[in-house]
Coordinates of C-alpha atoms in Angstrom, one line a residue:
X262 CA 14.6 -171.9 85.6
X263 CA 14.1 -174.7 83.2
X264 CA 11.5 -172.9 81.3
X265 CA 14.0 -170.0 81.3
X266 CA 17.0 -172.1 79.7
X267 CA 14.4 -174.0 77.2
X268 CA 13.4 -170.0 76.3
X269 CA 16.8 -169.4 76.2
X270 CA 17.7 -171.9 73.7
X271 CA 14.9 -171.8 71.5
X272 CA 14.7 -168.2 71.5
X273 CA 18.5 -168.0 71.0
X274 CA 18.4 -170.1 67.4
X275 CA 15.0 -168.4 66.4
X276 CA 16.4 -164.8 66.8
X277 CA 19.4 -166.1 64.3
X278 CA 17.6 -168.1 61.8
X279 CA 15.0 -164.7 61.3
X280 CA 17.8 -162.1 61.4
X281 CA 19.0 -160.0 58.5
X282 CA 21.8 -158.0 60.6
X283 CA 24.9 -159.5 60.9
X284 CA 24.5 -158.3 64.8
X285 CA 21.4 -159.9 65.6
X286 CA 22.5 -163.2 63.9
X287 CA 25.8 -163.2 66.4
X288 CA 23.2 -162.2 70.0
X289 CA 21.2 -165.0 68.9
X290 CA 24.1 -167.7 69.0
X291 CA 25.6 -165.9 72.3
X292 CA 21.8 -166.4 74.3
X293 CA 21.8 -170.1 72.3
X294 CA 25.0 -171.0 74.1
X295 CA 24.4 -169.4 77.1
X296 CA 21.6 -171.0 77.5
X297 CA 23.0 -174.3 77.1
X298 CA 25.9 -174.4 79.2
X299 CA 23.9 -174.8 82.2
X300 CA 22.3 -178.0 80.6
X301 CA 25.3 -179.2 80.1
X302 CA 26.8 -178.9 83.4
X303 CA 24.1 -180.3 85.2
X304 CA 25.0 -183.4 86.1
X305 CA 27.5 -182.3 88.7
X306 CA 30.6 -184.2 87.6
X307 CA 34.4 -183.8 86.9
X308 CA 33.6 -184.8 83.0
X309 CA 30.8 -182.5 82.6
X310 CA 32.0 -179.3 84.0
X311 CA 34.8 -180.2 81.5
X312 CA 32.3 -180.4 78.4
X313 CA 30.6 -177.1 79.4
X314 CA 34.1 -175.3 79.4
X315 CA 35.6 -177.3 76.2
X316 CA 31.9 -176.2 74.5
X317 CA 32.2 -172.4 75.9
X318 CA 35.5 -171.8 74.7
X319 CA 35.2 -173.5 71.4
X320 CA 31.9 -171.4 70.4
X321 CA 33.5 -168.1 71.9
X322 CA 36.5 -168.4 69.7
X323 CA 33.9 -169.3 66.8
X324 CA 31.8 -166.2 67.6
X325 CA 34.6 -163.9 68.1
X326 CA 35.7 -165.0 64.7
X327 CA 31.8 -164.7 62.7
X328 CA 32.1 -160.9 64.8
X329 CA 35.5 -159.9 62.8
X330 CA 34.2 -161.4 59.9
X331 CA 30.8 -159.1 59.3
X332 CA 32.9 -156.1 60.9
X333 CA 35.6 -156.4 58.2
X334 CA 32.2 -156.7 55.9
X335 CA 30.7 -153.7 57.2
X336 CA 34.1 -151.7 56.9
X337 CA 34.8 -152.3 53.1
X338 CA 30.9 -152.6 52.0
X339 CA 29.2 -150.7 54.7
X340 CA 26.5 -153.7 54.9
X341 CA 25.7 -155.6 58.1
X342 CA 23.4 -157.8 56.1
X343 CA 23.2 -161.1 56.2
X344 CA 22.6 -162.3 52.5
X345 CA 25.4 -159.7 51.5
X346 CA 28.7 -160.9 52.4
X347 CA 30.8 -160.6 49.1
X348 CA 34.6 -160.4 50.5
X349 CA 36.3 -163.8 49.6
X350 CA 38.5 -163.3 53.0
X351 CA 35.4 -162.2 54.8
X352 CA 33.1 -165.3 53.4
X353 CA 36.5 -167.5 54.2
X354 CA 36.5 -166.3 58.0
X355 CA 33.2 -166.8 58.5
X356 CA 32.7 -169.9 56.4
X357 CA 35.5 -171.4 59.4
X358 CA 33.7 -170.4 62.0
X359 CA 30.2 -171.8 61.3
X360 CA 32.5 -174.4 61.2
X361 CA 33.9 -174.7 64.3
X362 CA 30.4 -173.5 65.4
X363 CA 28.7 -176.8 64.1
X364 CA 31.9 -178.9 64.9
X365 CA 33.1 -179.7 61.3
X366 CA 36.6 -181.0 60.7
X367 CA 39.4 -179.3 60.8
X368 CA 38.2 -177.9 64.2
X369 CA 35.9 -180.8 65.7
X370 CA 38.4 -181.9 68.5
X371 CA 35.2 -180.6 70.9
X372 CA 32.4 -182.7 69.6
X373 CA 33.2 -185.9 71.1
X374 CA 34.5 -184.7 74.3
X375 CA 31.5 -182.8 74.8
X376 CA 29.0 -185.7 74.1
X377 CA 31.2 -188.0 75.9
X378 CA 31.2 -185.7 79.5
X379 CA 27.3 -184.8 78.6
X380 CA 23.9 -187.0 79.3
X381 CA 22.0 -188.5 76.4
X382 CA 19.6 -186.0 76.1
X383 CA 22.0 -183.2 76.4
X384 CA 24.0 -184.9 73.3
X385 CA 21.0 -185.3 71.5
X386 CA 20.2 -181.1 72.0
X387 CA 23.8 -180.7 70.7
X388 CA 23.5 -183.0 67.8
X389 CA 20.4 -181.8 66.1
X390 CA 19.6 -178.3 67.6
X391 CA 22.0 -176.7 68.2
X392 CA 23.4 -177.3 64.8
X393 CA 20.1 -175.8 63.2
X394 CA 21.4 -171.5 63.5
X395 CA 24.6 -172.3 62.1
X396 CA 23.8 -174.1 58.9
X397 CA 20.8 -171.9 58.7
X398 CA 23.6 -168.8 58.2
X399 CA 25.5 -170.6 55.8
X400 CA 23.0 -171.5 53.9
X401 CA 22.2 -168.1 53.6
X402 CA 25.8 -167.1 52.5
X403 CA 26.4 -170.4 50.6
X404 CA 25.9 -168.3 47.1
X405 CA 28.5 -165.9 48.3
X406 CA 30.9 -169.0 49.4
X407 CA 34.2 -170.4 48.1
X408 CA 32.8 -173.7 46.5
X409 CA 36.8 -174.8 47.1
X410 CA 36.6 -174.1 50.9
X411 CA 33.3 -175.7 51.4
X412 CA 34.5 -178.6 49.9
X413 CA 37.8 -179.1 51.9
X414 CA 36.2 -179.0 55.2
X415 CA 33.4 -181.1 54.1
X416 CA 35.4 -183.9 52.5
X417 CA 37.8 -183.5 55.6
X418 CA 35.0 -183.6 57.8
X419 CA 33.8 -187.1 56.1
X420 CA 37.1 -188.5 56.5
X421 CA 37.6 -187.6 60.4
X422 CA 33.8 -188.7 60.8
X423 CA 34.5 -192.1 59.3
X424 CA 37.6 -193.1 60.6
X425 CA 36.9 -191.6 64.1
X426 CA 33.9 -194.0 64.8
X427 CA 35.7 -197.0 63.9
X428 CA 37.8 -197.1 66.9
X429 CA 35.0 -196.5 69.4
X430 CA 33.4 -198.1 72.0
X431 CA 31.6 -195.1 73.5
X432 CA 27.9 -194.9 71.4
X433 CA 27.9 -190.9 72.6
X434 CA 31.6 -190.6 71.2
X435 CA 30.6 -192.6 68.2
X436 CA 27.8 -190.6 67.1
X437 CA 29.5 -187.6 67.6
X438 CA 31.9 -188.9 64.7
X439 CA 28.3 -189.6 62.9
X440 CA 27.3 -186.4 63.3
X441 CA 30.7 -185.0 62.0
X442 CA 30.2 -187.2 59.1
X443 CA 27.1 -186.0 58.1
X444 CA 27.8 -182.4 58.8
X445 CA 30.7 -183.2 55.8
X446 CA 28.2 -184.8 53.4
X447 CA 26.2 -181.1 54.0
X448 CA 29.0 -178.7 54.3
X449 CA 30.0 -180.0 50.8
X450 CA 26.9 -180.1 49.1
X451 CA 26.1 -176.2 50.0
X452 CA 29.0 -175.6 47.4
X453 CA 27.0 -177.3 44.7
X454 CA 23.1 -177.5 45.8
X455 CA 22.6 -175.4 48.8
X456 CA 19.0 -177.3 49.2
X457 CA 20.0 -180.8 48.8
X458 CA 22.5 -180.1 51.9
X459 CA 19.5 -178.3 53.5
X460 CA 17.5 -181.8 53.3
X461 CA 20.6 -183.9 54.1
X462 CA 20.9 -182.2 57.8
X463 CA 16.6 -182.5 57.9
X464 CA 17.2 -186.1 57.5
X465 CA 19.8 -186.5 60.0
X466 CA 18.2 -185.0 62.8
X467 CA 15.2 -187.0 61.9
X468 CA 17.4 -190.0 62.3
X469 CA 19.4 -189.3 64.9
X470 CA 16.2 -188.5 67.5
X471 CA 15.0 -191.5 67.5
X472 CA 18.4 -193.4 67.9
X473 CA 19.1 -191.1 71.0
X474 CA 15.9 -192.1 72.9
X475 CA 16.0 -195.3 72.2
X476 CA 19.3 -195.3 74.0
X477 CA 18.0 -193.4 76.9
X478 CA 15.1 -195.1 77.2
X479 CA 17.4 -198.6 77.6
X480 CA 19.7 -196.0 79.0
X481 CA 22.9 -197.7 77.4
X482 CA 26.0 -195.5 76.2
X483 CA 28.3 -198.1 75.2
X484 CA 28.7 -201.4 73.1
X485 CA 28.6 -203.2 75.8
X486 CA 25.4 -202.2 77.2
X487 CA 24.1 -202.6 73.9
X488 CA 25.4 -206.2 73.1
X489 CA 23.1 -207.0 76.7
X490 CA 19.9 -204.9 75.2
X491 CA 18.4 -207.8 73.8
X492 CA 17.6 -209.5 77.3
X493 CA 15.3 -206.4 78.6
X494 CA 14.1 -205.4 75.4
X495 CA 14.4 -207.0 71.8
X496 CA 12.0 -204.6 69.9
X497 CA 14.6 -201.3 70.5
X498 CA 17.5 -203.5 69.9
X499 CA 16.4 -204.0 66.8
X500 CA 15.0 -200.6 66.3
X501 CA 18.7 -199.0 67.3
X502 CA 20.3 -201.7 64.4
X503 CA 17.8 -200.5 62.1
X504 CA 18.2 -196.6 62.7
X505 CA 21.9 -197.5 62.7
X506 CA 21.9 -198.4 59.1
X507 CA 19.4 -195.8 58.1
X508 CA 22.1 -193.2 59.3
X509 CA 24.8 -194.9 57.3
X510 CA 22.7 -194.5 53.7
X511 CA 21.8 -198.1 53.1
X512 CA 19.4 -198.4 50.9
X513 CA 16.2 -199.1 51.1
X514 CA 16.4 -196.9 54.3
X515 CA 15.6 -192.7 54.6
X516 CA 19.1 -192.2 55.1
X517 CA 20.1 -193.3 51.4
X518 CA 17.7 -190.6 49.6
X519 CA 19.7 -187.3 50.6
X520 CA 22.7 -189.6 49.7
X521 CA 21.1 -190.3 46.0
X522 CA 20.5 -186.6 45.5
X523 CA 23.5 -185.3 46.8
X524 CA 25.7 -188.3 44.5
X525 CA 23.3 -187.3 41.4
X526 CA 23.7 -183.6 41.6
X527 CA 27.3 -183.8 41.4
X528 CA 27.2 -186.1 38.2
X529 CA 24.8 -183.6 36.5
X530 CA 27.6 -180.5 37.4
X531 CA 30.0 -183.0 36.1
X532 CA 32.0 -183.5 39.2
X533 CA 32.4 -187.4 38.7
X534 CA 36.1 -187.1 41.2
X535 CA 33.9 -185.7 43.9
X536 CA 30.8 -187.8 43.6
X537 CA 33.4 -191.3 43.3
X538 CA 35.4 -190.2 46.2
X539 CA 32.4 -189.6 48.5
X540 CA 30.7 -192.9 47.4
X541 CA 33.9 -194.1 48.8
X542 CA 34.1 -192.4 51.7
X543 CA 30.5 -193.2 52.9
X544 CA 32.1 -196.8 53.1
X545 CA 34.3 -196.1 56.2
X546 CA 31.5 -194.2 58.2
X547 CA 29.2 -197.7 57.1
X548 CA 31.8 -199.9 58.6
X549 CA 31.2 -198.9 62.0
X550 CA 27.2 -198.7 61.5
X551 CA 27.4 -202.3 60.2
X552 CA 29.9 -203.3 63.3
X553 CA 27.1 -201.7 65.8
X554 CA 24.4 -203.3 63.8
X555 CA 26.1 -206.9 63.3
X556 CA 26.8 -206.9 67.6
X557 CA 23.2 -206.4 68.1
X558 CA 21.4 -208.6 66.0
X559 CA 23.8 -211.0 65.6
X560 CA 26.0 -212.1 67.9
X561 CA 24.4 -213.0 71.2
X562 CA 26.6 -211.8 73.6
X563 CA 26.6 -213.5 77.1
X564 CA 24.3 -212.7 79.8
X565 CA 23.8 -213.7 83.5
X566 CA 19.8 -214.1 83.6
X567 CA 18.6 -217.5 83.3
X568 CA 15.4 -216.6 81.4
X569 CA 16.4 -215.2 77.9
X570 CA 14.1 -212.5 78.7
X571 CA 13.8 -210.2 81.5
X572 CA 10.1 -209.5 81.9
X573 CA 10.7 -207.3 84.8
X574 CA 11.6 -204.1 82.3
X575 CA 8.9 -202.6 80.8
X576 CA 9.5 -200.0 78.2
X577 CA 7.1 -197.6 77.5
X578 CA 7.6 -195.6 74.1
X579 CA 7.5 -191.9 74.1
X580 CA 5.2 -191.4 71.3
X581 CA 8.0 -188.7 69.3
X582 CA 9.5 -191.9 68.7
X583 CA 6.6 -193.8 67.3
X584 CA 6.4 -191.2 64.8
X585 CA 10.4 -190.5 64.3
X586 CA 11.2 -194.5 63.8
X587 CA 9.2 -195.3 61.2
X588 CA 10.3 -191.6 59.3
X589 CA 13.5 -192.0 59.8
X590 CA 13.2 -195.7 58.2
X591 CA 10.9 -195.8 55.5
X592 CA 10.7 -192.3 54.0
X593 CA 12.9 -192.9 51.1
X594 CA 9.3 -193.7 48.9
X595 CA 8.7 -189.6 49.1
X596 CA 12.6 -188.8 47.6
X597 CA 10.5 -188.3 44.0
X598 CA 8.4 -185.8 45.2
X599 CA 10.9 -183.8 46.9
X600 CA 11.7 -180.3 45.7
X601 CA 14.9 -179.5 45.0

């Protein structure tokens, strides 16, 4: 059954990402979420059977809405393909619901419920993969798009993201604001540079795997397990901190290169407004990276061992990791070569 449901998923997202009918594109998101909702209802509690039915009826109302929108398509053009979706209020309604699909602000209430009522790896499966089909299908319509509309939800979506991880205490809740956050840095560059956006999400998921294993592996989902990391073990403290930053664009980090693209491509279209009112928007969402960052490896929060280390844990790496951490930290000396 677990090879089934991995099938399932994978399978589900392949079938969209390759299709050129607006039909195939929509069975592939139904088998991706179908798949999923068992892996999210497996640990048998209150909060997760919750999740599965807060995620199943926000991606059915998404889908029902990306179904009207290619049939209203197909009945003015008579085309079902994907690339050819040339109605503003069909490329509006569907524009919304990849959207809602990929939990963007205005409709992102779900996100952080579901990460909250979901385990770590589940969250991590929502985070990264799950967004891949829908911002693959955007992408693909992005020429075809309302720069104006792309724009509003991805500014709005940087302004939820920010100032909803400030108030948290919950790391699942607080990267699902991350991850709403960065879906607004993309959503708003596929008006302007559909490929910068392209790399921005790359990068994220790149960054955001290794933060979520660290976490399961120390298996801590709030700040207060993570003020007490440094006891059992100091080396994925640190590593957390640092992936922490990465995510928030510091330089000299990975996480700051998409953000120096993204910041330069609107200064060469000429949209300084945009470009300054980003830069100052990435400053909320790095105030509760620094917060997380400053607990960790700086204040020494109080612990009941005697020994300031517990030797008993022993952590062994999973060796995705190995190769994730140091990617998601110290790429930013490729940004030159990159293509865009």
């Amino acid at each position: 059954s677990t090879m089934m449901i991995i099938l399932g998923i994978t399978t589900g997202t392949m079938i969209t990402i390759s299709s050129h009918h607006w039909l195939t594109a929509w069975i592939g998101l139904e088998m991706n979420m179908l798949a999923i909702l068992p892996v999210i209802s497996k640990p048998k509690t209150l909060r997760s059977t919750e999740a599965t039915t807060k995620y199943f009826l926000t991606q059915a109302i998404a889908s029902a809405l990306m179904l009207l929108a290619s049939t209203m398509n197909a009945w003015q053009t008579g085309n079902w393909d994907v690339s050819q979706l040339n109605n503003k209020y069909t490329t509006t309604i569907m524009t919304t619901s990849l959207a809602m699909k990929m939990g963007a602000s205005p409709t992102h209430f779900w996100l952080p419920e579901v990460l909250q009522g979901s385990s770590l790896y589940t969250a991590l499966l929502i985070s990264t993969w799950q967004k891949v089909a829908p911002i693959t299908l955007m992408y693909t319509i992005s020429n075809n798009t309302p720069p104006t509309i792309l724009m509003t939800i991805g500014i709005l979506s940087i302004i939820v993201g920010g100032l909803g991880g400030i108030n948290q205490t919950q790391l699942r809740k607080m990267l699902a604001y991350s991850s709403i956050n960065n879906i607004g840095w993309t959503i708003t560059m596929m008006a302007i540079s559909p490929n910068i956006a392209m790399m921005n999400i790359a990068t994220y998921i790149i960054m955001t795997t290794p933060m979520f294993l660290t976490m399961t592996m120390m298996s801590t989902k709030t700040l207060q397990d993570i003020s007490m990391t440094w006891t059992t073990s100091p080396t994925a403290t640190y590593t957390i901190a640092l992936l922490m930053l990465s995510t928030s664009g510091l330089p000299p980090f990975t996480g700051f290169a998409p953000k120096l693209l993204m910041l330069n491509e609107l200064v060469t279209q000429k949209l300084m407004t945009v470009a300054t009112l980003l830069a100052i928007l990435s400053l909320i969402s790095l105030l509760f990276y620094l917060r997380v960052a400053y607990l960790i490896m700086m204040l020494t929060s109080p612990t009941t061992s005697t020994s300031s280390t517990k030797w008993r844990h022993q952590h062994n790496m999973p060796q995705l990791m190995t190769i994730l951490t140091p990617t998601a930290l110290m790429s930013i000396l490729m940004t030159p070569a990159i293509p865009y």
